[in-house]
Coordinates of C-alpha atoms in Angstrom, one line a residue:
X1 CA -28.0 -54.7 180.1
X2 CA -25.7 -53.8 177.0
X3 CA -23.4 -56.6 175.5
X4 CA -19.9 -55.4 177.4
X5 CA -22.0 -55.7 180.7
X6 CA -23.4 -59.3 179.6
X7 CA -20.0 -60.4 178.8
X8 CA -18.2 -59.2 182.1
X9 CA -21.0 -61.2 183.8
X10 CA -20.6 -64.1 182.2
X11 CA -16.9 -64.7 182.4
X12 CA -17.1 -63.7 186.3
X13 CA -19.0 -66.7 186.6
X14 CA -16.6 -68.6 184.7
X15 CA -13.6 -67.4 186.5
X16 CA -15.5 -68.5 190.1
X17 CA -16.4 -71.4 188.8
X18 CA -12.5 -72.3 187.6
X19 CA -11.0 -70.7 191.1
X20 CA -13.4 -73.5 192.6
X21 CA -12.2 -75.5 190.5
X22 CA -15.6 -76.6 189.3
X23 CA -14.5 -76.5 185.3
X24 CA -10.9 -76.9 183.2
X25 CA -11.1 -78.3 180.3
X26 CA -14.5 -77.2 179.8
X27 CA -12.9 -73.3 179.8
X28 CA -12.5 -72.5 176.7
X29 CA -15.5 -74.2 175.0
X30 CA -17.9 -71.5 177.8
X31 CA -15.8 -68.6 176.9
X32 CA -15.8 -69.5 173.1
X33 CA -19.7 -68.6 172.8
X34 CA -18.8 -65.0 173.8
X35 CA -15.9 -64.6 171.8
X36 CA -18.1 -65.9 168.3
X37 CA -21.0 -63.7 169.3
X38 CA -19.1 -60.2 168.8
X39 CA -20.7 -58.4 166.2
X40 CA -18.4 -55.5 165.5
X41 CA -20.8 -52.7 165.2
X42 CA -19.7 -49.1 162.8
X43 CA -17.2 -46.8 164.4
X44 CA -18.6 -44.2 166.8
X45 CA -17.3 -40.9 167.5
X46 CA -14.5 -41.6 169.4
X47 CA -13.5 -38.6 172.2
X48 CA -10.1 -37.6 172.1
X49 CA -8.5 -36.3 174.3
X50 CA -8.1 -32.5 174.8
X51 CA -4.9 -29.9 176.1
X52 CA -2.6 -32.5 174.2
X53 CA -0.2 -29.4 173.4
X54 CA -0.5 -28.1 177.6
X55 CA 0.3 -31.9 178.4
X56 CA 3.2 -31.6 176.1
X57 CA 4.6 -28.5 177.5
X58 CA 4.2 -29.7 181.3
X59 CA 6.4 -33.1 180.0
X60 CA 9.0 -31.1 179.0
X61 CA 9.0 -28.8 181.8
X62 CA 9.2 -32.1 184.2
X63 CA 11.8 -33.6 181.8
X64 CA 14.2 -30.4 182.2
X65 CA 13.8 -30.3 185.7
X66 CA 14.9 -33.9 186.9
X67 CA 17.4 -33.6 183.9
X68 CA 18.9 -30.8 186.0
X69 CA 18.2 -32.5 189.4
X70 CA 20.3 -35.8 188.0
X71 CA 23.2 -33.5 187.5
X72 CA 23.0 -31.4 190.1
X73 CA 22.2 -34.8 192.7
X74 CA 19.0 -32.7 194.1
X75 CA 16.2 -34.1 195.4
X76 CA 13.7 -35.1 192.5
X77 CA 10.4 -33.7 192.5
X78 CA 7.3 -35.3 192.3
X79 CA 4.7 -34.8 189.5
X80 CA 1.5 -32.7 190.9
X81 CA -2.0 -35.0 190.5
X82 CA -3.1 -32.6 188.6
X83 CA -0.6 -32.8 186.1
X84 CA 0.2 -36.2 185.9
X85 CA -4.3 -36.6 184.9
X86 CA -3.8 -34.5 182.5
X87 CA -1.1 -36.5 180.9
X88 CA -2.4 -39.4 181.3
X89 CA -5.4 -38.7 179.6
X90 CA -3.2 -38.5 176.2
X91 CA -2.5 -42.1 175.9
X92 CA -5.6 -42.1 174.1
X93 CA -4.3 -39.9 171.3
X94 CA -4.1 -40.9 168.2
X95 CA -1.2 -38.6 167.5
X96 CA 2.2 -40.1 168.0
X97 CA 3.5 -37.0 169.3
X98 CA 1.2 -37.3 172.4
X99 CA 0.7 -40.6 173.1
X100 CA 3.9 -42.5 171.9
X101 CA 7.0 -40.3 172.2
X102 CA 4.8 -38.0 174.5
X103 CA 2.7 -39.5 177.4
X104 CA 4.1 -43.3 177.2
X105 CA 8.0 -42.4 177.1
X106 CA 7.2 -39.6 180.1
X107 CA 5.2 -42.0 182.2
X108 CA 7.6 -45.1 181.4
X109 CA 10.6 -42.3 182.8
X110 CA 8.2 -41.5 185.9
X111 CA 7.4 -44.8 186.5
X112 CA 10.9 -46.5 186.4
X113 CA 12.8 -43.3 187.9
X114 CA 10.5 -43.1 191.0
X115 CA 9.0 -39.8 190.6
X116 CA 5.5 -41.1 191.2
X117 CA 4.7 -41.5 195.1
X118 CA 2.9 -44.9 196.0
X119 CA -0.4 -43.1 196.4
X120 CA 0.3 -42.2 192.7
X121 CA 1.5 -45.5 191.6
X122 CA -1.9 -46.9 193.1
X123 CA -4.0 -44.2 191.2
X124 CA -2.5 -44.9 188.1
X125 CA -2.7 -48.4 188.2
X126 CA -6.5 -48.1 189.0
X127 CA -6.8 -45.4 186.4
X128 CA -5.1 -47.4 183.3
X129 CA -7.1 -51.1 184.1
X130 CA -10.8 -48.3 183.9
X131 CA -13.7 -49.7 181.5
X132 CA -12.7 -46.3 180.0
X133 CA -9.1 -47.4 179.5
X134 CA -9.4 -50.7 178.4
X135 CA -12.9 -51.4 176.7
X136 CA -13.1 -47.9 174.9
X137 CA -14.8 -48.9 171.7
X138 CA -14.4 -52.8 171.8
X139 CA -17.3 -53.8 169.9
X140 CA -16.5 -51.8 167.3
X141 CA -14.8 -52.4 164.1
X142 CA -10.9 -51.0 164.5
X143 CA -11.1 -47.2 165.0
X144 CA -8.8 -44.4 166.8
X145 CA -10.0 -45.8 170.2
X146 CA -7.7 -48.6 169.7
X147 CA -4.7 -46.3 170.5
X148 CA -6.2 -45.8 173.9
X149 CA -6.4 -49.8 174.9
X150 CA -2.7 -50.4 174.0
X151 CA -1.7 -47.4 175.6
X152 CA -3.2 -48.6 178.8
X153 CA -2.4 -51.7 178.5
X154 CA 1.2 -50.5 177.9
X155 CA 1.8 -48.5 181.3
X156 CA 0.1 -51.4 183.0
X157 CA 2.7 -54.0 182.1
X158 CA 5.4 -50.9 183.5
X159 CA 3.3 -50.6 186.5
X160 CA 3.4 -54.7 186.9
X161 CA 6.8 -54.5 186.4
X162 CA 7.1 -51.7 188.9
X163 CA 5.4 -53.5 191.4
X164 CA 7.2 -56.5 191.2
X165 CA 11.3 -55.1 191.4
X166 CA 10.0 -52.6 194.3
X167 CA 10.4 -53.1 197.9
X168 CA 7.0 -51.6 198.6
X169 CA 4.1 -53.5 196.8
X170 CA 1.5 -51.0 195.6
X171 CA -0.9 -53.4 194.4
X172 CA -3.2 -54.0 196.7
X173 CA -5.2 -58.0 196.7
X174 CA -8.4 -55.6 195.8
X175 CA -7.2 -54.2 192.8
X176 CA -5.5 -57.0 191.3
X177 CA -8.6 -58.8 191.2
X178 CA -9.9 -56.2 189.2
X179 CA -7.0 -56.2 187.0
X180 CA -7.2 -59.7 186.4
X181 CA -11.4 -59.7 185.2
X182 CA -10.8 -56.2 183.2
X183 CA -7.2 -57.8 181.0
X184 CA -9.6 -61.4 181.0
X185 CA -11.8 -59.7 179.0
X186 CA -9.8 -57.2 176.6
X187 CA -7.5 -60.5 175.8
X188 CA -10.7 -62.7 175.5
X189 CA -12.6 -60.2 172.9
X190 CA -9.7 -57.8 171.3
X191 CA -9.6 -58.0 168.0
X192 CA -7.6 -54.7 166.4
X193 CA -4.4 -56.8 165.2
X194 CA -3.1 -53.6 163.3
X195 CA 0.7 -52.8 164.1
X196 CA 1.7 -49.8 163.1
X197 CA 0.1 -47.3 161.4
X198 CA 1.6 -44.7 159.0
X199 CA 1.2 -41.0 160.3
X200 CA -0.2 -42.5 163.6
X201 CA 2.4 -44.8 164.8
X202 CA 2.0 -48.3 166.7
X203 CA -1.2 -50.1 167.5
X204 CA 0.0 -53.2 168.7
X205 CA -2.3 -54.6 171.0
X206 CA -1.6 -57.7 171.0
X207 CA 2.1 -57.2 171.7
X208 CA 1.5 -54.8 174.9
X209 CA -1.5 -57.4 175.5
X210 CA 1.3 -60.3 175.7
X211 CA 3.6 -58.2 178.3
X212 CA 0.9 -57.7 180.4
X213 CA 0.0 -61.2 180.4
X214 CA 3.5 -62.3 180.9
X215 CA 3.8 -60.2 184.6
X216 CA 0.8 -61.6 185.5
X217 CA 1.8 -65.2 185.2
X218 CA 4.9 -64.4 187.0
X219 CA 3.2 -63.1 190.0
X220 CA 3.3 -65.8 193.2
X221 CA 0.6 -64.3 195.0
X222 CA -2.1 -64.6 191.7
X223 CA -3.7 -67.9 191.8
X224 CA -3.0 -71.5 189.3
X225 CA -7.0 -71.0 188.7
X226 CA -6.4 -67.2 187.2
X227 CA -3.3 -68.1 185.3
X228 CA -5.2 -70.7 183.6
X229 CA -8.7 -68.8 183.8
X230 CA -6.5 -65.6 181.8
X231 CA -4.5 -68.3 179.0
X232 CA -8.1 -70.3 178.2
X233 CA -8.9 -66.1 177.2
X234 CA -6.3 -65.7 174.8
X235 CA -6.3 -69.1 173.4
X236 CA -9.5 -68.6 172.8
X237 CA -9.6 -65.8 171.4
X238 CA -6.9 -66.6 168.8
X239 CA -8.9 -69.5 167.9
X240 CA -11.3 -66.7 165.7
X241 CA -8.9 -64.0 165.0
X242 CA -9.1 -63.7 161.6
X243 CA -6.9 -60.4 161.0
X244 CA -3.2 -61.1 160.9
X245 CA -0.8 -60.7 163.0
X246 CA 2.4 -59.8 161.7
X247 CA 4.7 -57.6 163.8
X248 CA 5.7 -59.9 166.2
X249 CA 2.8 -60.3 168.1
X250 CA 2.4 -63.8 167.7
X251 CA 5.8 -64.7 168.8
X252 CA 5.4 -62.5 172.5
X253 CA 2.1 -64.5 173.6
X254 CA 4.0 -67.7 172.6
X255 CA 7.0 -66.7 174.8
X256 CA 4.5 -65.5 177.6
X257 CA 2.7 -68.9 177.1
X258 CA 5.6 -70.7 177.0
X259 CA 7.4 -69.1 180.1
X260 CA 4.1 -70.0 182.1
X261 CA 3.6 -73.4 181.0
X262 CA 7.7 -73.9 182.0
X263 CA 6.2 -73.0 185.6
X264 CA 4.1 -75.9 186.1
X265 CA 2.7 -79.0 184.2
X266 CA -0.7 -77.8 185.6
X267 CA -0.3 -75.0 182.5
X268 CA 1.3 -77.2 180.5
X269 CA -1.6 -79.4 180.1
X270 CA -3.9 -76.5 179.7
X271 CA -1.7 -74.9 176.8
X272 CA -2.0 -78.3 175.2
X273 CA -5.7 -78.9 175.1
X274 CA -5.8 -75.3 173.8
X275 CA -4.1 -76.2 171.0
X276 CA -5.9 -79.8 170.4
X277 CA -9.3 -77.5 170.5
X278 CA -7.1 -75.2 168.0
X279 CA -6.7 -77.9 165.6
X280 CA -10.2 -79.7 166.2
X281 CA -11.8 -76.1 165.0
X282 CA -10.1 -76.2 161.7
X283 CA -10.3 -80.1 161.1
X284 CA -13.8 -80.6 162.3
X285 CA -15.5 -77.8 161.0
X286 CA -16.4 -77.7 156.9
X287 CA -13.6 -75.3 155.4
X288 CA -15.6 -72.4 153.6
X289 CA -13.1 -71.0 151.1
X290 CA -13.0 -67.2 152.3
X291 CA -10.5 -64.8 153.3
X292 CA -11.5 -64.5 157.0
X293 CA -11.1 -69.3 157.5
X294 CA -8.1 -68.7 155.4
X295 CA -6.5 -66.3 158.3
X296 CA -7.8 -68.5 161.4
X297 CA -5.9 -71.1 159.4
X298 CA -2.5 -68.8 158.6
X299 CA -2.9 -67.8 162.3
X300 CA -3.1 -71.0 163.7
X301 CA 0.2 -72.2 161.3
X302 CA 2.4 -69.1 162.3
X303 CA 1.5 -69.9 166.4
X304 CA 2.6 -73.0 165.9
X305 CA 5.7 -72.3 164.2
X306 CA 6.6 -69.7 166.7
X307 CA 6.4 -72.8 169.4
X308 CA 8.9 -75.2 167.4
X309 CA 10.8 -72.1 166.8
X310 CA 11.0 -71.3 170.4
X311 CA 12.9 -75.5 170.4
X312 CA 12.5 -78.7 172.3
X313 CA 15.0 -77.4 175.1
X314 CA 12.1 -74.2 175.8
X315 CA 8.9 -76.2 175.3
X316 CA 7.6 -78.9 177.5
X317 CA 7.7 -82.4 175.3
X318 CA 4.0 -83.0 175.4
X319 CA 3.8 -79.3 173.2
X320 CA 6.3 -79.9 171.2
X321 CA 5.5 -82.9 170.5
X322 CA 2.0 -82.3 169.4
X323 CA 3.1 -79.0 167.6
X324 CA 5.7 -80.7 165.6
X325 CA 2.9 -83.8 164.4
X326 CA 0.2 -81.1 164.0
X327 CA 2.2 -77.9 162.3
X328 CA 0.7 -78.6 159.0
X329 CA -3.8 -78.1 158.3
X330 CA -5.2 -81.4 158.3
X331 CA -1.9 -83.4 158.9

């Protein structure tokens, strides 16, 4: 049993175990363990994809045809399955041209402008939420894989989004159960906080992490046990990053955190013994002067300050509250 496969089984026993309500404030100290335990290993090779240019040529040949069926009011035509794998397949580039500005913008446009039938929509969702997709490299230190978990991530939070304006619900009980285990673990053990990248163009994780998180806690047919079950993951997780995070990312999970925890004091509560555990990590444990305790500590300052920024009006009290006394290490 390899370490991905230990993990996943662990935290399904932690998520039954919160949906029977067996364990809550006890979440993030058993998912903490898993979390401290990654040992980033050396890069592998990483498999790119392949017919990037044929995958470009096929977009624009779909984006000049619906361009000319808008104006002309015809019907719009569907992408072929074929097609459509073969362009999904370059969200794993590490090539701007194919992944950002090619695959992502086309999908986003397919997505959005109902070219994709709901067989499609289901395939798609299924395809992007794959260990493939969203654990490609994980334990490793950052590499060009990382391209390939945002990316997913990315058309995921379209496809949530989808899902939830449409008439027709193409997410079927079955398969978001899977979604919410596979984005459980990527947000519990992620740990590639790069933004953008010159000559390669945005990482940003965390940031397509945070949208994805944010549909999910807005769905009423997911659970209070998996809403909490998925914020005890990121907490926790942000508890040991010690890259930083400095394109905005921060300030998205707060909002998605916030938004959630505005939904019920059940969350509320939650949010606030995740940051009580925060603060207990930094106070009670001896400070070792490195760089790495140094970032948990920045990390921990700037979430903070992204809560008080967010105000009193936006924040339950007992938050803010706590925030405000707590803001500064050791205070």
């Amino acid at each position: 049993m390899n370490s991905l496969t230990r993990i996943k089984t662990s935290m399904g026993q932690i998520r039954l175990k919160t949906q029977k309500g067996l364990i809550f404030e006890s979440l993030g100290d058993l998912m903490l363990p898993l979390r401290k335990n990654l040992a980033l290993s050396e890069m592998t090779p990483v498999m790119l994809p392949d017919d990037s240019q044929d995958a470009l040529t096929i977009i624009e040949k779909y984006q000049d045809l619906w361009a000319h069926n808008d104006e002309h009011h015809f019907v719009k035509n569907d992408l072929s399955n074929s097609d459509l794998q073969l362009i999904v397949k370059q969200l794993a580039s590490p090539n701007e041209k194919y992944r950002d500005t090619g695959a992502f913008f086309f999908l986003s446009m397919a997505i959005q402008n109902d070219h994709l039938s709901q067989e499609q929509l289901a395939w798609l969702t299924a395809e992007v939420i794959k260990d493939d997709a969203l654990f490609s490299h994980l334990m490793e230190k950052p590499n060009n894989a990382s391209f390939g978990r945002s990316y997913h991530l990315a058309i995921l939070w379209m496809l949530l989004v989808k899902n939830r304006t449409s008439t027709r619900s193409f997410i079927s009980e079955q398969l978001l159960d899977r979604m919410v285990d596979q984005v459980a673990l990527i947000s519990l053990m992620e740990h590639d906080t790069r933004g953008f990248i010159d000559g390669k163009g945005w990482v940003h994780i965390f940031t397509h992490l945070a949208n994805v998180l944010n549909e999910l806690f807005m769905l009423p047919n997911l659970q209070r046990a998996d809403k909490v079950y998925l914020t005890a993951t990121i907490m926790t997780n942000f508890r040991l990053l010690d890259t930083p995070l400095t394109m905005g990312e921060v300030g998205k999970i707060v909002d998605a955190l916030i938004n959630l925890a505005q939904k019920n004091q059940l969350y509320a509560d939650y949010i606030l013994l995740s940051l009580k555990l925060w603060r207990q990590d930094i106070v009670n444990e001896p400070f070792i002067q490195n760089r790495s305790r140094w970032q948990q500590m920045y990390n921990r300052m700037d979430f903070f300050h992204e809560i008080i920024v967010a105000g009193a009006d936006q924040v339950p009290k007992s938050i803010f509250e706590y925030v405000l006394t707590t803001k500064n290490y050791l205070s």
